[in-house]
Amino acid sequence: MDCILIYDFGGQTCQLISRRIRELGVYSEIVPHDFDPFQYSNHTIKGIILSGSPYSVREADAPKPHRRVFERGVPILGICYGLQVMAQLFRGKVERLEKQEYGRAPLQLLEASPLFEGVPNGFVSWMSHGDSVATPPSGFKIVAVSKEGIPAALEDRERSWYGIQFHPEVTHCEFGMKILENFSLRICGARKEWSMERYIETVRTQIQQRVGNSKVLVLISGGVDSTVTGALLLKCLDPNQVHLMYIDTGLMRKNETQEVGENLRKMGATHLHIIDASSRFLEALRGVEDPEKKRQIIGDQFIRVQEEEVGKLGITDAFLAQGTLYTDMIESGKGVGKKAQTIKSHHNVRSPLVEEKRAKGLVIEPLERLYKDEVRALGRELGLPPSIVNRHPFPGPGLGVRILGEVTEEKCRILREADAIYLEELKKRGLYDQIWQAFAVLLPVRSVGVLGDARDYRYVLALRAVVSQDGMTADVFDFPMKDLKEISSLITNAVPQVGRVVYDVSSKPPATIEWE
Ligand code: XMP
């Protein structure tokens, strides 16, 4: 398959570049900045993009691309730092600007360039740079400038090397997609071969070769990633080889267990193990109020139940399939990109089962090259219903971290009912798909209310709705007040234990998405 390689210099938009290229239908992969392109054998490299970076090329330890990038004989596009590093390597000059360019910047096109085919003169680009190219590298000429007269695009058409100072990958950049399309399709000649249908075909062969006749265990959480992993394995292997295990912790949303079970059966699951461990979890949580302790107890119980149940199945030599995504791989610095971030590591319980399988080389991660939106597209391609593929993320500890303070069966029931009304109303009102994550939180306080002539004390329920790209940062969803008020009434009317509803207006940071 044709592929565009994106070299990661640590820029925040590196992943965005890769996503945009894939949106064009061309496969792309992110590699570390010092990766030797002659070592790449997965696909056919048709072009290389050098990304932006938080570094200045003038710093001594600024990352440099592997020298063989320039010997590979394919078109190259340097974006921001990517352009500057090329300039510096090929006898150009990069200087710190007195006046820096950030945000919208109209560009003047000086002459025709294949990169700007179909892009009008004066289009508004998006800039974010302190350094600039003062002298173009040898062989390059300037083809666009900003209002300040600063070089915004350079080309060496003979070698098919291009450099742009702005960021075509961000949505604020007009004609950004057109420029990336010109580079990938016209200049590199990459074919649009990236589709989920094609992905299933590629991954099917890989999985079959790796697994052979062995069994595969998939731990299903009910979330999109593990459900799609399960459905993919059922499609690629004989369903008799695939064991799906789902542990009902008693901390699930309303009807979650039935829904997940029904959908996996529809996908052809024959070995579906739904374990009702709710009483064990609730028993272990009794009297515990501290959020960290609660998380730990839930994590420990999970591990214990998992081990017992896997032991009972007698498939100790089975492969273990996980729904790890491309973003998880990048965040954990596993082989792609260099910019390891550990923000999310605390979320994932280090299960001895996973560690053991990994040590034996028995872990398969068939979504490891996919972004979340691609996993959703894959789920659709596999025939999973929208209620599964479009569902909001749900944390492993479930309602356990959404019932503040002690978790009891009664509180689980109350929250489940209120949360179900909230989510159902969001769907009915066409709001659900505009939101990254929405849920209700049961607070450990009771507040005064009046019912008829009597005073009474009932629970306070908080509603949360955030918009986000990846859960790392989040903003409050701009909730229409009319809907909020109506949903509040519906909840207090239907759930008698709730007397007051509040809306959480905190962004992340400083708050987190979950309350505990
Ligand atoms: P926070 O609350 O840290 O959450 O802003 C960011 C994203 O991660 C989810 N989350 C978890 N997911 N296990 C998970 O699998 C966990 O322990 C966990 N805690 C938070 C959260 O729902 C949000 O999508």
Coordinates of C-alpha atoms and ligand atoms in Angstrom, one line a residue:
M1 CA 0.0 0.0 0.0
D2 CA 1.2 3.5 -0.8
C3 CA 2.2 5.4 2.4
I4 CA 3.3 8.9 3.5
L5 CA 5.7 8.8 6.4
I6 CA 5.4 11.6 8.9
Y7 CA 8.6 12.4 10.8
D8 CA 7.9 13.4 14.4
F9 CA 10.0 16.2 15.8
G10 CA 7.7 16.6 18.8
G11 CA 5.2 19.1 17.3
Q12 CA 1.8 19.1 18.8
T13 CA 0.1 18.7 15.4
C14 CA 2.2 15.7 14.2
Q15 CA -0.8 13.4 14.8
L16 CA -3.1 15.8 13.1
I17 CA -1.0 15.7 9.9
S18 CA -1.2 11.9 9.9
R19 CA -5.0 12.0 10.4
R20 CA -5.5 14.5 7.7
I21 CA -3.5 12.4 5.2
R22 CA -5.6 9.4 6.1
E23 CA -8.8 11.5 5.7
L24 CA -7.6 11.9 2.1
G25 CA -7.7 8.1 1.7
V26 CA -3.9 7.8 1.8
Y27 CA -2.2 5.7 4.4
S28 CA 0.2 7.5 6.7
E29 CA 2.4 6.5 9.6
I30 CA 4.3 8.5 12.2
V31 CA 8.0 7.6 12.8
P32 CA 10.6 9.1 15.1
H33 CA 12.7 12.0 13.7
D34 CA 15.9 9.9 13.5
F35 CA 14.2 6.9 11.7
D36 CA 16.1 5.5 8.7
P37 CA 13.6 5.4 5.9
F38 CA 15.5 2.5 4.2
Q39 CA 14.5 0.4 7.2
Y40 CA 10.8 0.7 6.4
S41 CA 9.3 -2.3 4.8
N42 CA 5.6 -2.3 5.8
H43 CA 4.4 -0.3 2.8
T44 CA 5.7 1.7 -0.2
I45 CA 6.9 5.1 0.9
K46 CA 5.6 7.7 -1.7
G47 CA 6.5 10.8 0.3
I48 CA 7.9 12.2 3.5
I49 CA 6.6 15.0 5.7
L50 CA 8.8 16.6 8.3
S51 CA 6.6 17.9 11.2
G52 CA 6.8 20.9 13.4
S53 CA 8.6 21.0 16.8
P54 CA 8.7 22.8 20.1
Y55 CA 12.5 23.2 19.5
S56 CA 14.3 26.0 17.5
V57 CA 16.7 24.7 14.9
R58 CA 19.2 27.1 16.4
E59 CA 19.3 25.1 19.7
A60 CA 22.3 22.8 20.0
D61 CA 20.2 19.7 20.9
A62 CA 17.5 20.4 18.3
P63 CA 16.4 17.1 16.7
K64 CA 17.7 16.4 13.1
P65 CA 16.1 14.1 10.6
H66 CA 17.9 10.9 9.7
R67 CA 20.3 11.9 6.9
R68 CA 19.1 9.2 4.6
V69 CA 15.7 10.9 4.5
F70 CA 17.2 13.0 1.8
E71 CA 18.6 10.1 -0.1
R72 CA 15.3 8.2 -0.3
G73 CA 14.4 9.8 -3.6
V74 CA 10.7 10.6 -2.7
P75 CA 9.1 14.0 -2.4
I76 CA 9.5 15.8 0.9
L77 CA 7.4 18.4 2.6
G78 CA 8.7 20.3 5.6
I79 CA 6.1 21.9 7.8
C80 CA 7.3 24.8 10.0
Y81 CA 10.2 23.4 11.9
G82 CA 10.4 20.8 9.1
L83 CA 11.1 23.5 6.6
Q84 CA 13.6 25.3 8.9
V85 CA 15.6 22.1 9.5
M86 CA 15.8 21.5 5.8
A87 CA 16.9 25.2 5.3
Q88 CA 19.6 24.8 7.9
L89 CA 20.9 21.5 6.6
F90 CA 21.2 22.8 3.0
R91 CA 23.1 26.0 3.5
G92 CA 20.1 28.3 4.1
K93 CA 19.8 30.6 7.1
V94 CA 17.2 30.5 9.9
E95 CA 16.8 33.5 12.2
R96 CA 14.7 34.5 15.2
L97 CA 12.1 37.1 14.1
E98 CA 11.7 40.3 15.9
K99 CA 8.0 40.2 15.1
Q100 CA 6.7 36.7 15.4
E101 CA 3.8 35.3 13.4
Y102 CA 0.9 33.6 15.2
G103 CA -2.6 32.8 14.0
R104 CA -4.3 33.9 10.8
A105 CA -1.9 35.1 8.0
P106 CA -3.0 35.9 4.4
L107 CA -0.4 34.8 1.9
Q108 CA 0.7 36.2 -1.4
L109 CA 1.5 33.5 -4.0
L110 CA 4.5 34.7 -6.0
E111 CA 4.4 32.1 -8.7
A112 CA 2.6 28.9 -9.7
S113 CA 3.5 25.8 -7.7
P114 CA 2.1 22.3 -7.8
L115 CA 1.6 22.6 -4.0
F116 CA -0.8 25.5 -4.5
E117 CA -2.8 24.2 -7.5
G118 CA -6.4 25.3 -7.0
V119 CA -5.5 27.6 -4.0
P120 CA -6.4 31.3 -4.5
N121 CA -3.9 34.0 -4.0
G122 CA -4.4 35.8 -0.7
F123 CA -5.8 32.6 1.1
V124 CA -5.5 32.8 4.9
S125 CA -3.0 30.4 6.3
W126 CA -2.3 29.6 10.0
M127 CA 1.1 30.5 11.4
S128 CA 2.8 29.6 14.7
H129 CA 6.5 30.3 14.6
G130 CA 9.2 32.4 16.2
D131 CA 12.0 31.5 13.8
S132 CA 12.0 32.1 10.1
V133 CA 13.9 31.2 6.9
A134 CA 16.1 34.3 6.3
T135 CA 18.1 32.8 3.3
P136 CA 16.5 30.0 1.3
P137 CA 18.5 26.7 1.2
S138 CA 20.4 26.1 -2.1
G139 CA 18.2 25.0 -4.9
F140 CA 15.1 26.4 -3.4
K141 CA 13.1 29.4 -4.4
I142 CA 10.4 31.3 -2.5
V143 CA 6.9 30.8 -3.9
A144 CA 4.8 32.5 -1.2
V145 CA 5.3 35.2 1.4
S146 CA 3.3 36.5 4.3
K147 CA 2.1 40.1 4.7
E148 CA 5.3 40.8 6.6
G149 CA 7.3 39.6 3.6
I150 CA 8.5 36.5 5.4
P151 CA 9.0 33.4 3.2
A152 CA 5.9 31.2 3.7
A153 CA 6.5 28.5 1.1
L154 CA 9.6 27.4 -0.7
E155 CA 10.3 24.7 -3.4
D156 CA 13.0 22.9 -5.1
R157 CA 10.9 21.4 -7.9
E158 CA 13.8 19.4 -9.4
R159 CA 14.2 17.3 -6.2
S160 CA 10.5 17.6 -5.3
W161 CA 11.3 19.1 -2.0
Y162 CA 8.9 21.6 -0.5
G163 CA 8.7 23.6 2.6
I164 CA 5.9 25.7 4.2
Q165 CA 6.0 27.9 7.2
F166 CA 2.3 27.6 8.1
H167 CA 0.2 24.6 9.3
P168 CA -2.1 23.2 6.6
E169 CA -3.2 20.5 9.0
V170 CA -5.1 22.8 11.4
T171 CA -8.8 23.5 10.5
H172 CA -8.2 27.3 10.7
C173 CA -5.9 27.1 7.7
E174 CA -7.9 27.8 4.5
F175 CA -7.2 25.3 1.7
G176 CA -5.1 23.3 4.1
M177 CA -6.6 20.0 3.0
K178 CA -6.1 21.0 -0.7
I179 CA -2.4 21.7 0.0
L180 CA -2.0 18.3 1.7
E181 CA -3.9 16.7 -1.2
N182 CA -1.7 18.4 -3.8
F183 CA 1.4 17.1 -2.0
S184 CA 0.1 13.5 -1.4
L185 CA -1.8 12.8 -4.6
R186 CA -0.3 15.1 -7.2
I187 CA 3.3 15.5 -6.1
C188 CA 3.9 12.1 -4.5
G189 CA 1.4 10.3 -6.7
A190 CA 0.2 8.2 -3.7
R191 CA -2.9 6.2 -4.4
K192 CA -6.0 6.4 -2.2
E193 CA -5.7 2.9 -0.9
W194 CA -6.6 3.5 2.8
S195 CA -10.1 2.3 3.7
M196 CA -11.5 0.2 6.5
E197 CA -12.6 -2.5 4.0
R198 CA -9.0 -2.7 2.9
Y199 CA -7.8 -2.7 6.4
I200 CA -9.9 -5.7 7.3
E201 CA -8.3 -7.6 4.4
T202 CA -4.8 -6.7 5.5
V203 CA -5.3 -7.4 9.1
R204 CA -7.2 -10.6 8.5
T205 CA -4.1 -12.2 6.8
Q206 CA -1.8 -11.0 9.6
I207 CA -4.1 -12.3 12.4
Q208 CA -4.6 -15.6 10.7
Q209 CA -0.8 -16.1 10.2
R210 CA 0.0 -15.1 13.7
V211 CA -2.8 -17.0 15.5
G212 CA -3.0 -20.2 13.4
N213 CA -5.4 -22.6 15.1
S214 CA -4.8 -21.2 18.6
K215 CA -7.5 -19.6 20.7
V216 CA -7.8 -15.9 21.3
L217 CA -9.2 -14.3 24.4
V218 CA -10.7 -10.8 24.2
L219 CA -11.6 -8.9 27.4
I220 CA -14.7 -6.9 26.6
S221 CA -15.3 -3.7 28.6
G222 CA -18.4 -2.6 26.7
G223 CA -16.5 0.3 25.2
V224 CA -16.0 0.9 21.5
D225 CA -12.4 -0.3 21.3
S226 CA -12.8 -3.7 22.9
T227 CA -16.1 -4.4 21.2
V228 CA -14.7 -3.5 17.8
T229 CA -11.6 -5.7 18.6
G230 CA -14.0 -8.6 19.4
A231 CA -16.1 -8.1 16.2
L232 CA -12.9 -7.9 14.1
L233 CA -11.6 -11.2 15.5
L234 CA -14.9 -12.9 14.9
K235 CA -14.7 -11.7 11.3
C236 CA -11.1 -12.7 10.8
L237 CA -11.0 -16.1 12.6
D238 CA -13.3 -19.1 13.1
P239 CA -15.6 -17.8 15.8
N240 CA -14.9 -21.1 17.6
Q241 CA -11.4 -19.8 18.3
V242 CA -12.6 -16.6 19.8
H243 CA -13.4 -16.4 23.5
L244 CA -15.0 -13.1 24.7
M245 CA -15.1 -12.3 28.3
Y246 CA -17.1 -9.5 29.9
I247 CA -17.1 -8.9 33.6
D248 CA -20.2 -7.2 35.0
T249 CA -18.8 -5.3 38.0
G250 CA -22.3 -4.0 39.0
L251 CA -20.9 -0.6 38.2
M252 CA -22.1 -0.6 34.6
R253 CA -24.7 1.7 33.0
K254 CA -28.3 0.8 32.5
N255 CA -28.8 -2.2 30.2
E256 CA -25.1 -2.2 29.3
T257 CA -24.5 -5.8 29.9
Q258 CA -27.5 -7.0 27.8
E259 CA -26.7 -4.7 25.0
V260 CA -23.0 -5.7 24.7
G261 CA -24.0 -9.4 24.9
E262 CA -26.7 -9.1 22.2
N263 CA -24.4 -7.3 19.9
L264 CA -21.6 -9.7 20.2
R265 CA -23.9 -12.6 19.6
K266 CA -25.1 -10.9 16.5
M267 CA -21.5 -10.7 15.4
G268 CA -21.3 -14.4 15.6
A269 CA -19.8 -15.0 19.1
T270 CA -20.2 -18.5 20.2
H271 CA -17.9 -18.4 23.3
L272 CA -19.3 -15.4 25.1
H273 CA -18.5 -15.5 28.8
I274 CA -20.5 -12.9 30.8
I275 CA -19.4 -13.0 34.4
D276 CA -21.7 -11.4 37.0
A277 CA -19.3 -10.4 39.7
S278 CA -21.4 -7.4 40.9
S279 CA -21.9 -8.7 44.5
R280 CA -18.1 -9.2 44.9
F281 CA -17.3 -5.7 43.8
L282 CA -20.0 -4.1 45.9
E283 CA -19.0 -6.2 48.9
A284 CA -15.4 -5.1 48.5
L285 CA -16.4 -1.5 48.2
R286 CA -18.6 -1.4 51.3
G287 CA -17.7 1.4 53.7
V288 CA -14.9 2.8 51.5
E289 CA -15.1 6.5 50.7
D290 CA -11.6 7.4 49.5
P291 CA -11.5 7.6 45.7
E292 CA -8.0 6.2 45.3
K293 CA -8.9 3.2 47.6
K294 CA -12.1 2.7 45.5
R295 CA -10.1 2.6 42.3
Q296 CA -7.6 0.2 43.8
I297 CA -10.2 -2.2 45.1
I298 CA -12.0 -2.2 41.7
G299 CA -8.7 -2.8 39.9
D300 CA -7.8 -5.6 42.3
Q301 CA -11.2 -7.3 42.0
F302 CA -10.9 -7.1 38.3
I303 CA -7.6 -8.9 38.3
R304 CA -8.8 -11.6 40.6
V305 CA -12.1 -12.3 38.8
Q306 CA -10.2 -12.3 35.5
E307 CA -7.6 -14.8 36.6
E308 CA -10.2 -17.1 38.2
E309 CA -12.4 -17.1 35.1
V310 CA -9.6 -17.5 32.6
G311 CA -8.3 -20.4 34.7
K312 CA -11.8 -22.0 34.6
L313 CA -11.9 -21.7 30.8
G314 CA -8.7 -23.8 30.5
I315 CA -7.3 -21.7 27.7
T316 CA -4.0 -20.7 29.4
D317 CA -2.0 -20.8 26.2
A318 CA -4.5 -18.5 24.3
F319 CA -3.5 -15.2 22.7
L320 CA -4.9 -12.1 24.4
A321 CA -6.4 -9.4 22.1
Q322 CA -6.5 -5.8 23.3
G323 CA -8.1 -2.7 21.8
T324 CA -5.0 -0.5 22.0
L325 CA -5.2 2.5 19.6
Y326 CA -2.6 4.3 17.6
T327 CA -2.8 7.3 20.1
D328 CA -2.1 4.9 23.0
M329 CA 1.0 3.6 21.2
I330 CA 2.2 7.1 20.6
E331 CA 1.5 8.3 24.2
S332 CA 3.3 5.3 25.6
G333 CA 6.2 6.0 23.2
K334 CA 6.1 2.4 21.8
G335 CA 8.0 2.5 18.6
V336 CA 6.2 5.3 17.0
G337 CA 7.0 9.0 17.7
K338 CA 9.4 10.0 20.4
K339 CA 7.2 12.1 22.5
A340 CA 6.2 9.8 25.3
Q341 CA 3.4 11.2 27.5
T342 CA 2.2 9.4 30.6
I343 CA -0.9 11.4 31.4
K344 CA -3.2 8.4 30.9
S345 CA -1.1 5.6 32.4
H346 CA -2.9 5.7 35.8
H347 CA -6.1 4.7 34.1
N348 CA -4.9 1.3 33.0
V349 CA -4.6 -1.4 35.6
R350 CA -1.4 -3.3 35.1
S351 CA -3.0 -6.7 35.0
P352 CA -0.7 -9.7 35.6
L353 CA -2.5 -11.5 32.9
V354 CA -1.6 -8.9 30.3
E355 CA 2.0 -8.7 31.5
E356 CA 2.3 -12.5 31.4
K357 CA 0.9 -12.8 27.9
R358 CA 3.1 -9.9 26.7
A359 CA 6.2 -11.7 28.1
K360 CA 5.2 -14.8 26.1
G361 CA 4.6 -12.8 22.9
L362 CA 0.9 -13.7 23.1
V363 CA -0.7 -10.2 22.9
I364 CA -2.3 -9.0 19.7
E365 CA -3.4 -5.5 19.2
P366 CA -5.3 -5.3 15.9
L367 CA -6.3 -1.6 16.3
E368 CA -2.8 -0.4 17.1
R369 CA -2.5 1.6 13.8
L370 CA -5.9 3.2 14.0
Y371 CA -7.3 6.5 15.3
K372 CA -10.5 6.6 17.3
D373 CA -12.6 7.8 14.4
E374 CA -11.1 5.1 12.2
V375 CA -12.1 2.5 14.9
R376 CA -15.6 3.8 14.7
A377 CA -15.6 3.5 10.9
L378 CA -14.2 0.0 11.2
G379 CA -17.0 -0.9 13.7
R380 CA -19.5 0.4 11.1
E381 CA -17.9 -1.6 8.3
L382 CA -18.1 -4.7 10.5
G383 CA -21.8 -4.1 11.0
L384 CA -21.9 -2.9 14.6
P385 CA -24.9 -0.6 15.3
P386 CA -24.4 3.2 16.0
S387 CA -25.4 2.7 19.6
I388 CA -22.1 0.8 20.0
V389 CA -19.7 2.6 17.6
N390 CA -20.8 6.1 18.6
R391 CA -20.9 5.6 22.4
H392 CA -19.0 7.9 24.7
P393 CA -16.0 6.6 26.6
F394 CA -16.7 4.9 29.9
P395 CA -14.0 4.4 32.5
G396 CA -13.0 1.0 33.7
P397 CA -14.1 1.7 37.3
G398 CA -17.5 2.7 35.9
L399 CA -20.1 4.2 38.2
G400 CA -17.7 3.5 41.1
V401 CA -16.0 6.8 40.3
R402 CA -19.3 8.6 39.6
I403 CA -20.8 7.9 42.9
L404 CA -18.8 10.1 45.2
G405 CA -18.1 8.6 48.6
E406 CA -19.3 5.2 49.5
V407 CA -20.8 3.0 46.7
T408 CA -23.9 1.1 47.6
E409 CA -26.3 -1.0 45.5
E410 CA -29.0 1.6 46.1
K411 CA -26.9 4.5 44.9
C412 CA -25.9 2.5 41.8
R413 CA -29.6 2.0 41.0
I414 CA -30.3 5.7 41.5
L415 CA -27.4 6.8 39.3
R416 CA -28.1 4.2 36.6
E417 CA -31.7 5.5 36.3
A418 CA -30.8 9.2 36.2
D419 CA -27.8 8.6 33.8
A420 CA -30.0 6.6 31.5
I421 CA -32.6 9.4 31.3
Y422 CA -29.8 12.0 30.7
L423 CA -28.2 10.0 27.8
E424 CA -31.5 9.1 26.2
E425 CA -32.6 12.7 26.2
L426 CA -29.3 13.8 24.7
K427 CA -29.8 11.3 21.9
K428 CA -33.5 12.3 21.3
R429 CA -32.5 16.0 21.2
G430 CA -29.6 15.4 18.7
L431 CA -27.0 16.5 21.2
Y432 CA -25.3 13.2 22.0
D433 CA -23.1 13.1 18.9
Q434 CA -21.9 16.7 19.5
I435 CA -20.4 15.7 22.9
W436 CA -17.2 13.7 23.6
Q437 CA -18.6 12.4 26.9
A438 CA -21.7 13.0 29.0
F439 CA -22.7 11.4 32.3
A440 CA -24.4 12.0 35.6
V441 CA -22.6 12.0 39.0
L442 CA -24.3 11.3 42.3
L443 CA -23.0 13.6 45.0
P444 CA -22.7 12.5 48.6
V445 CA -24.8 15.4 49.9
R446 CA -28.5 15.8 50.3
S447 CA -30.2 19.1 49.8
V448 CA -33.5 20.6 51.0
G449 CA -36.5 20.5 48.8
V450 CA -40.2 21.0 49.2
L451 CA -42.8 18.4 48.2
G452 CA -46.3 19.6 48.6
D453 CA -46.1 21.3 52.0
A454 CA -43.4 19.1 53.4
R455 CA -39.6 19.7 53.5
D456 CA -37.5 16.8 52.4
Y457 CA -33.9 16.0 51.8
R458 CA -32.8 14.4 48.6
Y459 CA -29.6 13.7 46.6
V460 CA -27.9 16.2 44.4
L461 CA -27.0 15.0 41.0
A462 CA -24.4 16.7 38.8
L463 CA -24.6 16.5 35.0
R464 CA -21.3 16.6 33.0
A465 CA -20.9 17.1 29.3
V466 CA -17.6 17.9 27.7
V467 CA -16.2 18.4 24.2
S468 CA -12.7 17.0 23.5
Q469 CA -10.4 15.5 20.8
D470 CA -8.9 12.8 22.9
G471 CA -9.8 13.2 26.6
M472 CA -6.5 14.8 27.4
T473 CA -8.0 18.3 27.6
A474 CA -11.7 19.1 27.5
D475 CA -14.0 22.0 27.4
V476 CA -17.5 22.4 28.8
F477 CA -20.2 21.6 26.3
D478 CA -22.2 24.7 25.6
F479 CA -25.5 23.2 26.7
P480 CA -28.7 24.8 25.5
M481 CA -30.4 26.1 28.7
K482 CA -33.8 25.0 27.6
D483 CA -32.7 21.4 27.2
L484 CA -30.8 21.5 30.5
K485 CA -33.9 22.7 32.4
E486 CA -36.1 20.1 30.8
I487 CA -33.7 17.2 31.4
S488 CA -33.4 18.3 35.0
S489 CA -37.2 18.2 35.5
L490 CA -37.4 14.8 33.8
I491 CA -34.8 13.4 36.1
T492 CA -36.3 14.8 39.3
N493 CA -39.8 13.6 38.3
A494 CA -38.7 10.1 37.4
V495 CA -36.1 9.5 40.1
P496 CA -37.6 10.4 43.5
Q497 CA -34.4 10.1 45.4
V498 CA -32.9 13.0 43.4
G499 CA -34.1 16.5 44.5
R500 CA -31.7 18.8 42.7
V501 CA -29.7 18.8 39.5
V502 CA -26.6 20.9 38.8
Y503 CA -24.4 21.3 35.7
D504 CA -20.7 21.1 35.9
V505 CA -19.0 24.0 34.1
S506 CA -15.4 23.1 34.7
S507 CA -12.9 22.6 31.9
K508 CA -9.9 20.2 32.0
P509 CA -7.5 21.4 33.2
P510 CA -7.9 22.3 36.0
A511 CA -10.7 19.8 36.6
T512 CA -10.6 16.2 35.2
I513 CA -13.4 14.8 33.2
E514 CA -14.4 12.3 35.8
W515 CA -15.2 13.6 39.3
E516 CA -13.0 11.0 41.2
Ligands
XMP1 P1 -10.0 12.2 33.4 O1 -11.1 12.0 34.4 O2 -8.6 11.8 33.9 O3 -10.3 11.1 32.2 O4 -10.0 13.5 32.8 C1 -9.9 11.2 30.9 C2 -10.6 10.1 30.1 O5 -10.2 8.8 30.7 C3 -11.4 8.2 31.2 N1 -11.0 7.5 32.4 C4 -10.7 6.2 32.6 N2 -10.7 5.2 31.7 N3 -10.0 3.7 33.3 C5 -10.4 3.9 32.1 O6 -10.4 3.0 31.3 C6 -10.0 4.6 34.3 O7 -9.7 4.4 35.5 C7 -10.3 6.0 33.9 N4 -10.4 7.2 34.5 C8 -10.8 8.1 33.6 C9 -12.4 9.2 31.4 O8 -13.7 8.7 31.4 C10 -12.1 10.2 30.2 O9 -12.6 9.7 29.0

